[in-house]
Short mmCIF file of C-alpha atoms in Angstrom, two decimals:
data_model
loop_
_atom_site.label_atom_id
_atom_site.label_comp_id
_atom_site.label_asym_id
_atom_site.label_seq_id
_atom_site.Cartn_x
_atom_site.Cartn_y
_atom_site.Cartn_z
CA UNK A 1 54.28 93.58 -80.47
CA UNK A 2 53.55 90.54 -78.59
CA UNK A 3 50.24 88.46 -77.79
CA UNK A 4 48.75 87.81 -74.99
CA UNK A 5 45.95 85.51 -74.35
CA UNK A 6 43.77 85.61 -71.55
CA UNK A 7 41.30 84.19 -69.81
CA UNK A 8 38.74 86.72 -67.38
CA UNK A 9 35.97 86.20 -65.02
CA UNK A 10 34.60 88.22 -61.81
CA UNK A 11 37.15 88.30 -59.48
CA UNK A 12 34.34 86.53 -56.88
CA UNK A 13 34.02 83.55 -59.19
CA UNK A 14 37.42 83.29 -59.91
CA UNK A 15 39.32 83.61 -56.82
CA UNK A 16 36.28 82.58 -54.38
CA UNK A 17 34.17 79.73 -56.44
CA UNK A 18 36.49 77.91 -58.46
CA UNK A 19 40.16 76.08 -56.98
CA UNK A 20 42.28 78.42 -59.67
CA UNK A 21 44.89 78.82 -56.63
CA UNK A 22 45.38 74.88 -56.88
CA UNK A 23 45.23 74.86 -60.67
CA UNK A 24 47.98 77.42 -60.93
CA UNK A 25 49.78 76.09 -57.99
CA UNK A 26 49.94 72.47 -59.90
CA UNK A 27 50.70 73.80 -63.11
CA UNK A 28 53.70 76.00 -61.50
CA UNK A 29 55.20 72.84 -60.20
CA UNK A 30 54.62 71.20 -63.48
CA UNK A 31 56.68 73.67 -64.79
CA UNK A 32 59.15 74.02 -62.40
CA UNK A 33 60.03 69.69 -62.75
CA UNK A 34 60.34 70.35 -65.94
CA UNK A 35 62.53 73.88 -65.96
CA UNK A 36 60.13 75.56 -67.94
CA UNK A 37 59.87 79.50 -67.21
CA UNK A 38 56.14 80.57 -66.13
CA UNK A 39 54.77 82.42 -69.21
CA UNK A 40 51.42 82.78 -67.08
CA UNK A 41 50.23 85.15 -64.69
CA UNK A 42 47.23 86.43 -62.48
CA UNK A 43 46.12 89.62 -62.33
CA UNK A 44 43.07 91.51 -60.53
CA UNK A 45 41.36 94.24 -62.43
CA UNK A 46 43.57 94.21 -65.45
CA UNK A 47 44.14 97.80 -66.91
CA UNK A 48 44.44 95.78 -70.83
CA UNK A 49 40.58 95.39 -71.05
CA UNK A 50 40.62 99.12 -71.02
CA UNK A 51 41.38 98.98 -74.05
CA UNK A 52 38.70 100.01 -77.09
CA UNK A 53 38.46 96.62 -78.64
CA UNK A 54 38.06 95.19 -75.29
CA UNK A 55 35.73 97.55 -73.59
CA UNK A 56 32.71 95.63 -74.66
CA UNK A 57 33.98 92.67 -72.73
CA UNK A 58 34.01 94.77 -69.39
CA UNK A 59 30.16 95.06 -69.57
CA UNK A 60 29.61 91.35 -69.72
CA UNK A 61 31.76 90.62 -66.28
CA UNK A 62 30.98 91.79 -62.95
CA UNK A 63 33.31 93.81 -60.88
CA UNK A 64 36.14 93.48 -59.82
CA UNK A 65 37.27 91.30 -62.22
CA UNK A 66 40.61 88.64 -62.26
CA UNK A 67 42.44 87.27 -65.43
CA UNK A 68 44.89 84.61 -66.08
CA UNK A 69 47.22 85.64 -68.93
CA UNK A 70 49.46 83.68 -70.61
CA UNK A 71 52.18 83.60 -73.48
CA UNK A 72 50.53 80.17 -74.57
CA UNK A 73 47.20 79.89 -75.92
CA UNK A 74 46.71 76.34 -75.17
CA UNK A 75 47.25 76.60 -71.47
CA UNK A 76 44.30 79.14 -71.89
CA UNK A 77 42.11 77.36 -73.77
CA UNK A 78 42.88 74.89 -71.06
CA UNK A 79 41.97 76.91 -68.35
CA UNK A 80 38.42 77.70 -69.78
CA UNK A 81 37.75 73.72 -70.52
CA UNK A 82 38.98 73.34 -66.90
CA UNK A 83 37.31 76.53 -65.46
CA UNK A 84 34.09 77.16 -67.42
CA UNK A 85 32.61 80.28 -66.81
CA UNK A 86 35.42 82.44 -68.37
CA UNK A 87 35.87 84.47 -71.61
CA UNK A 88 38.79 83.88 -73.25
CA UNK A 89 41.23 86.48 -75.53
CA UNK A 90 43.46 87.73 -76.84
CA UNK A 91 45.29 91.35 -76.63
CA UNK A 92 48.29 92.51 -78.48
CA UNK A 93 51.21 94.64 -76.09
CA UNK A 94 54.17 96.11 -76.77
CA UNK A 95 55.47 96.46 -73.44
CA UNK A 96 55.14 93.40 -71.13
CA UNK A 97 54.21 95.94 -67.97
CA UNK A 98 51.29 97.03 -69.65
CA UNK A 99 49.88 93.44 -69.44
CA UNK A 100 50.57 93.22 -65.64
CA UNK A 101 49.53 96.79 -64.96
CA UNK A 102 46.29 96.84 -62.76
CA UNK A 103 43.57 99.04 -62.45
CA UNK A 104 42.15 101.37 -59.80
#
């Protein structure tokens, strides 16, 4: 199994209220000058936080909801410094599609 950290937030605040297209934007750059693969990705109502140890998070973000999740949890923890009104995590997957899958 592999971890995943992540960092989630209403999709409203995230997308709409904070400049998390910039952030990502630079830090994809970053990565590309220095041929580093992207071990981070965006997803909108992630189908993860479905699962039982994570339900209780669901009730404390309003839908629909965004995440950042990454490989790396420093780059996370960054991300919520940067960010502020997140909550940060951590999920373990087996299959790397199940992290990106959203919900309906």
């Amino acid at each position: 199994m592999s971890k995943y950290y992540f960092a989630v937030a209403s999709k409203k605040f995230l997308l709409e209220e904070e400049p998390i297209e910039e952030v990502l934007r630079e830090r994809t750059n970053y990565y590309s000058m220095i041929d580093k693969p992207i071990d981070f990705w965006l997803i909108l109502n992630p189908q993860f936080l479905n699962k039982p140890e994570l339900l209780s998070l669901q009730n404390k973000i309003k839908k629909p909801v965004a995440a950042i999740v990454s490989t790396n949890p420093v780059f996370i923890n960054w991300i919520k410094l940067r960010v502020g009104y997140v909550f940060t995590g951590q999920v373990e997957e087996l299959l790397f599609d199940n992290i990106l899958a959203e919900s309906r």
